[in-house]
C-alpha cells in the first residue's frame, strides 16, 4: 500500500498539516517602540486640558471664577453664619464639658448589657459589668482632667503672651462652641450651588450608565477601559471597549438614556466613536457643566489678525472648547439645516475669515432677503451683491454664476502661463501667482438659500448646470463656493453638486436621510447625529465631513460682522485691481450671436442649443431647450414662438430672434462681471 504521507504533491502537504495541527494563536513577539507609536498607544506628555490655549484658559478662568464666587458668597453671608454660631454656642459650651465627662465615665460602654441584667434581676452579672465600666473609667478620668488642665494652661498662656491672644482665644472658643452646638441636620455654612453635586467620573459610574443606556450591554463587567479616565479640557474622558456585538453608534443612539444613567443633562454627556479604532471603541466625554452653560471662547480674529486663503482659518470649537479650523483652497463648502439651525451665521463665519485675506474678492447672493450678509456689500464688485427673494434677485444671481463660469474658462490658461514661468509646480492657483496677477485674485461665491434658484421652474436647470461646472472646475482655479440651503433633498441640492463638495456641514436636520444627503452616504451609521440638535437652542452646532464629534461655529453678530468687514476694506487699500479688459463677464447672448446661422432671423431653441453645445460643450452640454430658454430670459433675451414650414408642414416652437439677441447685448450693463471697478 502506498504511503500517502510521503507523496510529494499539494494534497499530501494539506493532509499532513491538518493531522499535525499547530498553535491557534501566533507566537508572541516583542512590542517595539514603532509598534506602540503606530498603534497610537503612547500617552500624551502634556495633558489634553493643557494642549490648547482654550483648554488652558478654561482651566485657569473656571477655577479662578469658581474660587472667587465661593469667597464672595460666603463673605456676603457671614452675618448669617455668625448669628447661627451665636444661637448654638451656649449649647455647644455645655456639650464641651458634658461630652468629655460622658466619655470618661464609660457609661455608654456596656449600658445595654447592664440594663438587660437589671431587667432579669441578675445582680451578679450587673456587678461584674459595672466593675468593668469602673475599671475603664479609672484611667479615662485622669486622662480627661490632664488634657483639660493642659488646654486651660495653654489657652491662658496664649491669651497673655500672643498679640491679640485674648480676642483670638475668644473667637476660637466661640467658633468651637457654635460648631459643637449645631444640630446634625443644620449646617452652619450654606451650599453655594443649588444643583446636584459634581460626581467625578469613575469606572463604576461609567459601567452603570452604559448598562442603563439600553444599548445591549447587560453586564458592566464586560466593559473594559483602554486607559484610565483622564482630564480632557473642561471635563473628563472615558475611553472604553464595548462588549462583543455592541458598537459605538449603538450607544450614541441612546445618548439621552446614557445621560440619564449618569444623572446629568444631555448636553453634558458626549459619546462618540473613535477615529481610527474598531467600531467597538467608544469615547465618552463628560463635561464639568452642560455645554450650553459654557461660555464659548471668542473668535480669534474678532479684534485683529489676517488670514490666508491658501491656509487655514478659525471656524469654531468642539464640545471640549478645542478650536476647529477651516480650509478654503481647492475646496467648496455646503451648509444644510432646517430653519433656525444657524446655517447662515455659520457660513458667514467662514466668509468673514476669508475676507480677512486682502486678496479675496467676495461675490454674494442672499436669496432670503433678511440682510444677514449686508456687511459684505462694500467688499463686493459692483453688481455682484444680491439680497432679495424676488425674481430680479434670482436673475442677478444667474449673472454672478455666468461670471464665475467665465472665470473657469479664462483662468486655466493664465495659471498655466505663470506656472511655466516658475511660479508653481502644479497647474493650480497659489498665493504667489495671486499676488503677481490681479486677474487671478481668489473668488469667494456666497449663495445663501441656493435651493430657491435650483428649484426655480425656469432658471433651475441652467443654474444647477452652471453650479456643477463651477464646483468641478473652479476648485483649482481659486474659486470657492459657499452654498447654504434649508431644503435638503436631491432636487434642491443635486448629487452632482454635493458629491463634489469637500466641506459639508450638517446642522439640525430631521432624519438620517438628510444627514447622509449632506455628509455623504453612511455618515449617520458612522456616528453623525445632527438629528439631536434643536433648532434655535442648538443653533450653530453641526457635524462636519470627516469629524466624529460635533462642532459649533463661533458666534459673530451683525455688529461684529460690520467691524470685521471694515477691517477687510482697510486691508485692501492700495491693492492693484484687475486688468481693464476683464470688465465684462461671460455672456450667453454674445455666445448666441457668435454661433447664429447666417441668413436666419430666428432660430428655435433646440437648434440654438446644438450650436451652443458645439461652442462650449462643458457649459451647455447638460442643458435642454427649456433650461436654455430660462437662461436666455435671465440674459434679457426675449423668447417667442417661431413658426416654420418643414416639408410643407407648419411647426411652431419656442425660439429667439436675432434682433432680441442684439438688443440684449447692446443694453447690457457693462459693469456686471467687473472686478475692482
PDB file of N, CA, C and O in Angstrom, residues 585-628:
ATOM      1  N   UNK A 585     -18.249  90.000 -18.206  1.00  0.00           N
ATOM      2  CA  UNK A 585     -18.286  88.588 -17.855  1.00  0.00           C
ATOM      3  C   UNK A 585     -18.742  87.768 -19.053  1.00  0.00           C
ATOM      4  O   UNK A 585     -19.137  88.306 -20.079  1.00  0.00           O
ATOM      5  N   UNK A 586     -18.654  86.472 -18.895  1.00  0.00           N
ATOM      6  CA  UNK A 586     -19.203  85.567 -19.893  1.00  0.00           C
ATOM      7  C   UNK A 586     -20.669  85.904 -20.112  1.00  0.00           C
ATOM      8  O   UNK A 586     -21.413  86.155 -19.166  1.00  0.00           O
ATOM      9  N   UNK A 587     -21.129  85.934 -21.365  1.00  0.00           N
ATOM     10  CA  UNK A 587     -22.487  86.379 -21.680  1.00  0.00           C
ATOM     11  C   UNK A 587     -23.121  85.421 -22.669  1.00  0.00           C
ATOM     12  O   UNK A 587     -22.581  85.161 -23.746  1.00  0.00           O
ATOM     13  N   UNK A 588     -24.291  84.877 -22.294  1.00  0.00           N
ATOM     14  CA  UNK A 588     -25.000  83.928 -23.135  1.00  0.00           C
ATOM     15  C   UNK A 588     -25.431  84.567 -24.454  1.00  0.00           C
ATOM     16  O   UNK A 588     -25.373  83.937 -25.516  1.00  0.00           O
ATOM     17  N   UNK A 589     -25.863  85.827 -24.401  1.00  0.00           N
ATOM     18  CA  UNK A 589     -26.309  86.496 -25.620  1.00  0.00           C
ATOM     19  C   UNK A 589     -25.172  86.627 -26.632  1.00  0.00           C
ATOM     20  O   UNK A 589     -25.363  86.427 -27.844  1.00  0.00           O
ATOM     21  N   UNK A 590     -23.990  86.943 -26.161  1.00  0.00           N
ATOM     22  CA  UNK A 590     -22.850  87.052 -27.072  1.00  0.00           C
ATOM     23  C   UNK A 590     -22.500  85.697 -27.683  1.00  0.00           C
ATOM     24  O   UNK A 590     -22.140  85.607 -28.865  1.00  0.00           O
ATOM     25  N   UNK A 591     -22.592  84.640 -26.884  1.00  0.00           N
ATOM     26  CA  UNK A 591     -22.348  83.306 -27.429  1.00  0.00           C
ATOM     27  C   UNK A 591     -23.400  82.950 -28.477  1.00  0.00           C
ATOM     28  O   UNK A 591     -23.085  82.332 -29.514  1.00  0.00           O
ATOM     29  N   UNK A 592     -24.660  83.341 -28.212  1.00  0.00           N
ATOM     30  CA  UNK A 592     -25.723  83.057 -29.184  1.00  0.00           C
ATOM     31  C   UNK A 592     -25.460  83.774 -30.507  1.00  0.00           C
ATOM     32  O   UNK A 592     -25.637  83.203 -31.601  1.00  0.00           O
ATOM     33  N   UNK A 593     -25.024  85.015 -30.440  1.00  0.00           N
ATOM     34  CA  UNK A 593     -24.730  85.747 -31.673  1.00  0.00           C
ATOM     35  C   UNK A 593     -23.515  85.153 -32.379  1.00  0.00           C
ATOM     36  O   UNK A 593     -23.440  85.131 -33.618  1.00  0.00           O
ATOM     37  N   UNK A 594     -22.561  84.647 -31.612  1.00  0.00           N
ATOM     38  CA  UNK A 594     -21.361  84.090 -32.229  1.00  0.00           C
ATOM     39  C   UNK A 594     -21.665  82.837 -33.040  1.00  0.00           C
ATOM     40  O   UNK A 594     -20.997  82.567 -34.052  1.00  0.00           O
ATOM     41  N   UNK A 595     -22.677  82.056 -32.637  1.00  0.00           N
ATOM     42  CA  UNK A 595     -22.986  80.815 -33.365  1.00  0.00           C
ATOM     43  C   UNK A 595     -24.228  80.965 -34.241  1.00  0.00           C
ATOM     44  O   UNK A 595     -24.703  79.966 -34.804  1.00  0.00           O
ATOM     45  N   UNK A 596     -24.743  82.171 -34.392  1.00  0.00           N
ATOM     46  CA  UNK A 596     -26.006  82.366 -35.118  1.00  0.00           C
ATOM     47  C   UNK A 596     -25.847  81.970 -36.583  1.00  0.00           C
ATOM     48  O   UNK A 596     -24.888  82.396 -37.250  1.00  0.00           O
ATOM     49  N   UNK A 597     -26.781  81.178 -37.100  1.00  0.00           N
ATOM     50  CA  UNK A 597     -26.678  80.763 -38.514  1.00  0.00           C
ATOM     51  C   UNK A 597     -26.840  81.959 -39.453  1.00  0.00           C
ATOM     52  O   UNK A 597     -27.737  82.793 -39.262  1.00  0.00           O
ATOM     53  N   UNK A 598     -25.987  82.028 -40.433  1.00  0.00           N
ATOM     54  CA  UNK A 598     -26.015  83.155 -41.378  1.00  0.00           C
ATOM     55  C   UNK A 598     -27.315  83.145 -42.178  1.00  0.00           C
ATOM     56  O   UNK A 598     -27.799  82.098 -42.616  1.00  0.00           O
ATOM     57  N   UNK A 599     -27.884  84.328 -42.341  1.00  0.00           N
ATOM     58  CA  UNK A 599     -29.071  84.483 -43.164  1.00  0.00           C
ATOM     59  C   UNK A 599     -30.373  84.181 -42.474  1.00  0.00           C
ATOM     60  O   UNK A 599     -31.438  84.287 -43.104  1.00  0.00           O
ATOM     61  N   UNK A 600     -30.355  83.791 -41.191  1.00  0.00           N
ATOM     62  CA  UNK A 600     -31.596  83.478 -40.489  1.00  0.00           C
ATOM     63  C   UNK A 600     -31.912  84.573 -39.473  1.00  0.00           C
ATOM     64  O   UNK A 600     -31.018  85.075 -38.787  1.00  0.00           O
ATOM     65  N   UNK A 601     -33.196  84.952 -39.433  1.00  0.00           N
ATOM     66  CA  UNK A 601     -33.621  85.973 -38.475  1.00  0.00           C
ATOM     67  C   UNK A 601     -34.111  85.371 -37.164  1.00  0.00           C
ATOM     68  O   UNK A 601     -34.146  86.056 -36.146  1.00  0.00           O
ATOM     69  N   UNK A 602     -34.502  84.105 -37.177  1.00  0.00           N
ATOM     70  CA  UNK A 602     -34.972  83.444 -35.968  1.00  0.00           C
ATOM     71  C   UNK A 602     -34.520  81.994 -35.926  1.00  0.00           C
ATOM     72  O   UNK A 602     -34.388  81.338 -36.962  1.00  0.00           O
ATOM     73  N   UNK A 603     -34.262  81.490 -34.705  1.00  0.00           N
ATOM     74  CA  UNK A 603     -33.765  80.114 -34.525  1.00  0.00           C
ATOM     75  C   UNK A 603     -34.533  79.481 -33.372  1.00  0.00           C
ATOM     76  O   UNK A 603     -34.759  80.107 -32.328  1.00  0.00           O
ATOM     77  N   UNK A 604     -34.964  78.247 -33.590  1.00  0.00           N
ATOM     78  CA  UNK A 604     -35.592  77.511 -32.494  1.00  0.00           C
ATOM     79  C   UNK A 604     -34.571  77.233 -31.386  1.00  0.00           C
ATOM     80  O   UNK A 604     -33.366  77.084 -31.645  1.00  0.00           O
ATOM     81  N   UNK A 605     -35.090  77.133 -30.174  1.00  0.00           N
ATOM     82  CA  UNK A 605     -34.201  76.898 -29.027  1.00  0.00           C
ATOM     83  C   UNK A 605     -33.445  75.579 -29.159  1.00  0.00           C
ATOM     84  O   UNK A 605     -32.258  75.490 -28.804  1.00  0.00           O
ATOM     85  N   UNK A 606     -34.111  74.532 -29.667  1.00  0.00           N
ATOM     86  CA  UNK A 606     -33.445  73.234 -29.801  1.00  0.00           C
ATOM     87  C   UNK A 606     -32.261  73.325 -30.756  1.00  0.00           C
ATOM     88  O   UNK A 606     -31.191  72.746 -30.510  1.00  0.00           O
ATOM     89  N   UNK A 607     -32.438  74.082 -31.862  1.00  0.00           N
ATOM     90  CA  UNK A 607     -31.339  74.233 -32.817  1.00  0.00           C
ATOM     91  C   UNK A 607     -30.232  75.102 -32.237  1.00  0.00           C
ATOM     92  O   UNK A 607     -29.038  74.819 -32.431  1.00  0.00           O
ATOM     93  N   UNK A 608     -30.617  76.184 -31.551  1.00  0.00           N
ATOM     94  CA  UNK A 608     -29.609  77.056 -30.959  1.00  0.00           C
ATOM     95  C   UNK A 608     -28.807  76.310 -29.893  1.00  0.00           C
ATOM     96  O   UNK A 608     -27.583  76.520 -29.760  1.00  0.00           O
ATOM     97  N   UNK A 609     -29.471  75.426 -29.143  1.00  0.00           N
ATOM     98  CA  UNK A 609     -28.772  74.668 -28.111  1.00  0.00           C
ATOM     99  C   UNK A 609     -27.692  73.778 -28.721  1.00  0.00           C
ATOM    100  O   UNK A 609     -26.582  73.674 -28.182  1.00  0.00           O
ATOM    101  N   UNK A 610     -27.985  73.138 -29.846  1.00  0.00           N
ATOM    102  CA  UNK A 610     -26.975  72.302 -30.505  1.00  0.00           C
ATOM    103  C   UNK A 610     -25.771  73.129 -30.927  1.00  0.00           C
ATOM    104  O   UNK A 610     -24.615  72.695 -30.787  1.00  0.00           O
ATOM    105  N   UNK A 611     -26.018  74.344 -31.436  1.00  0.00           N
ATOM    106  CA  UNK A 611     -24.910  75.214 -31.849  1.00  0.00           C
ATOM    107  C   UNK A 611     -24.083  75.652 -30.644  1.00  0.00           C
ATOM    108  O   UNK A 611     -22.844  75.685 -30.707  1.00  0.00           O
ATOM    109  N   UNK A 612     -24.759  75.990 -29.540  1.00  0.00           N
ATOM    110  CA  UNK A 612     -24.033  76.402 -28.335  1.00  0.00           C
ATOM    111  C   UNK A 612     -23.238  75.253 -27.730  1.00  0.00           C
ATOM    112  O   UNK A 612     -22.125  75.442 -27.219  1.00  0.00           O
ATOM    113  N   UNK A 613     -23.789  74.048 -27.760  1.00  0.00           N
ATOM    114  CA  UNK A 613     -23.055  72.893 -27.247  1.00  0.00           C
ATOM    115  C   UNK A 613     -21.806  72.610 -28.060  1.00  0.00           C
ATOM    116  O   UNK A 613     -20.808  72.126 -27.533  1.00  0.00           O
ATOM    117  N   UNK A 614     -21.855  72.930 -29.340  1.00  0.00           N
ATOM    118  CA  UNK A 614     -20.649  72.794 -30.148  1.00  0.00           C
ATOM    119  C   UNK A 614     -19.603  73.827 -29.792  1.00  0.00           C
ATOM    120  O   UNK A 614     -18.398  73.569 -29.901  1.00  0.00           O
ATOM    121  N   UNK A 615     -20.061  75.029 -29.340  1.00  0.00           N
ATOM    122  CA  UNK A 615     -19.121  76.085 -28.946  1.00  0.00           C
ATOM    123  C   UNK A 615     -18.521  75.806 -27.571  1.00  0.00           C
ATOM    124  O   UNK A 615     -17.303  75.899 -27.391  1.00  0.00           O
ATOM    125  N   UNK A 616     -19.373  75.490 -26.608  1.00  0.00           N
ATOM    126  CA  UNK A 616     -18.914  75.236 -25.241  1.00  0.00           C
ATOM    127  C   UNK A 616     -19.613  73.980 -24.703  1.00  0.00           C
ATOM    128  O   UNK A 616     -20.601  74.072 -23.971  1.00  0.00           O
ATOM    129  N   UNK A 617     -19.148  72.807 -25.069  1.00  0.00           N
ATOM    130  CA  UNK A 617     -19.836  71.581 -24.631  1.00  0.00           C
ATOM    131  C   UNK A 617     -19.840  71.402 -23.116  1.00  0.00           C
ATOM    132  O   UNK A 617     -20.786  70.840 -22.554  1.00  0.00           O
ATOM    133  N   UNK A 618     -18.793  71.887 -22.432  1.00  0.00           N
ATOM    134  CA  UNK A 618     -18.750  71.712 -20.987  1.00  0.00           C
ATOM    135  C   UNK A 618     -19.720  72.627 -20.261  1.00  0.00           C
ATOM    136  O   UNK A 618     -20.116  72.359 -19.124  1.00  0.00           O
ATOM    137  N   UNK A 619     -20.118  73.722 -20.929  1.00  0.00           N
ATOM    138  CA  UNK A 619     -21.035  74.672 -20.309  1.00  0.00           C
ATOM    139  C   UNK A 619     -22.484  74.327 -20.622  1.00  0.00           C
ATOM    140  O   UNK A 619     -23.347  74.288 -19.747  1.00  0.00           O
ATOM    141  N   UNK A 620     -22.777  74.069 -21.910  1.00  0.00           N
ATOM    142  CA  UNK A 620     -24.152  73.874 -22.340  1.00  0.00           C
ATOM    143  C   UNK A 620     -24.524  72.400 -22.515  1.00  0.00           C
ATOM    144  O   UNK A 620     -25.662  72.090 -22.871  1.00  0.00           O
ATOM    145  N   UNK A 621     -23.595  71.504 -22.235  1.00  0.00           N
ATOM    146  CA  UNK A 621     -23.854  70.093 -22.511  1.00  0.00           C
ATOM    147  C   UNK A 621     -24.985  69.491 -21.697  1.00  0.00           C
ATOM    148  O   UNK A 621     -25.652  68.572 -22.158  1.00  0.00           O
ATOM    149  N   UNK A 622     -25.226  69.993 -20.480  1.00  0.00           N
ATOM    150  CA  UNK A 622     -26.243  69.406 -19.620  1.00  0.00           C
ATOM    151  C   UNK A 622     -27.580  70.140 -19.688  1.00  0.00           C
ATOM    152  O   UNK A 622     -28.509  69.820 -18.953  1.00  0.00           O
ATOM    153  N   UNK A 623     -27.693  71.158 -20.558  1.00  0.00           N
ATOM    154  CA  UNK A 623     -28.939  71.913 -20.672  1.00  0.00           C
ATOM    155  C   UNK A 623     -29.885  71.256 -21.673  1.00  0.00           C
ATOM    156  O   UNK A 623     -29.467  70.504 -22.551  1.00  0.00           O
ATOM    157  N   UNK A 624     -31.178  71.564 -21.509  1.00  0.00           N
ATOM    158  CA  UNK A 624     -32.150  71.222 -22.535  1.00  0.00           C
ATOM    159  C   UNK A 624     -32.777  72.514 -23.033  1.00  0.00           C
ATOM    160  O   UNK A 624     -32.397  73.618 -22.599  1.00  0.00           O
ATOM    161  N   UNK A 625     -33.723  72.401 -23.930  1.00  0.00           N
ATOM    162  CA  UNK A 625     -34.299  73.595 -24.544  1.00  0.00           C
ATOM    163  C   UNK A 625     -35.015  74.463 -23.521  1.00  0.00           C
ATOM    164  O   UNK A 625     -34.966  75.700 -23.581  1.00  0.00           O
ATOM    165  N   UNK A 626     -35.685  73.853 -22.554  1.00  0.00           N
ATOM    166  CA  UNK A 626     -36.406  74.628 -21.540  1.00  0.00           C
ATOM    167  C   UNK A 626     -35.428  75.419 -20.673  1.00  0.00           C
ATOM    168  O   UNK A 626     -35.628  76.609 -20.394  1.00  0.00           O
ATOM    169  N   UNK A 627     -34.343  74.763 -20.239  1.00  0.00           N
ATOM    170  CA  UNK A 627     -33.348  75.451 -19.424  1.00  0.00           C
ATOM    171  C   UNK A 627     -32.667  76.557 -20.212  1.00  0.00           C
ATOM    172  O   UNK A 627     -32.372  77.632 -19.671  1.00  0.00           O
ATOM    173  N   UNK A 628     -32.413  76.325 -21.494  1.00  0.00           N
ATOM    174  CA  UNK A 628     -31.801  77.366 -22.315  1.00  0.00           C
ATOM    175  C   UNK A 628     -32.727  78.571 -22.432  1.00  0.00           C
ATOM    176  O   UNK A 628     -32.282  79.725 -22.365  1.00  0.00           O
TER     177      UNK A 628
END
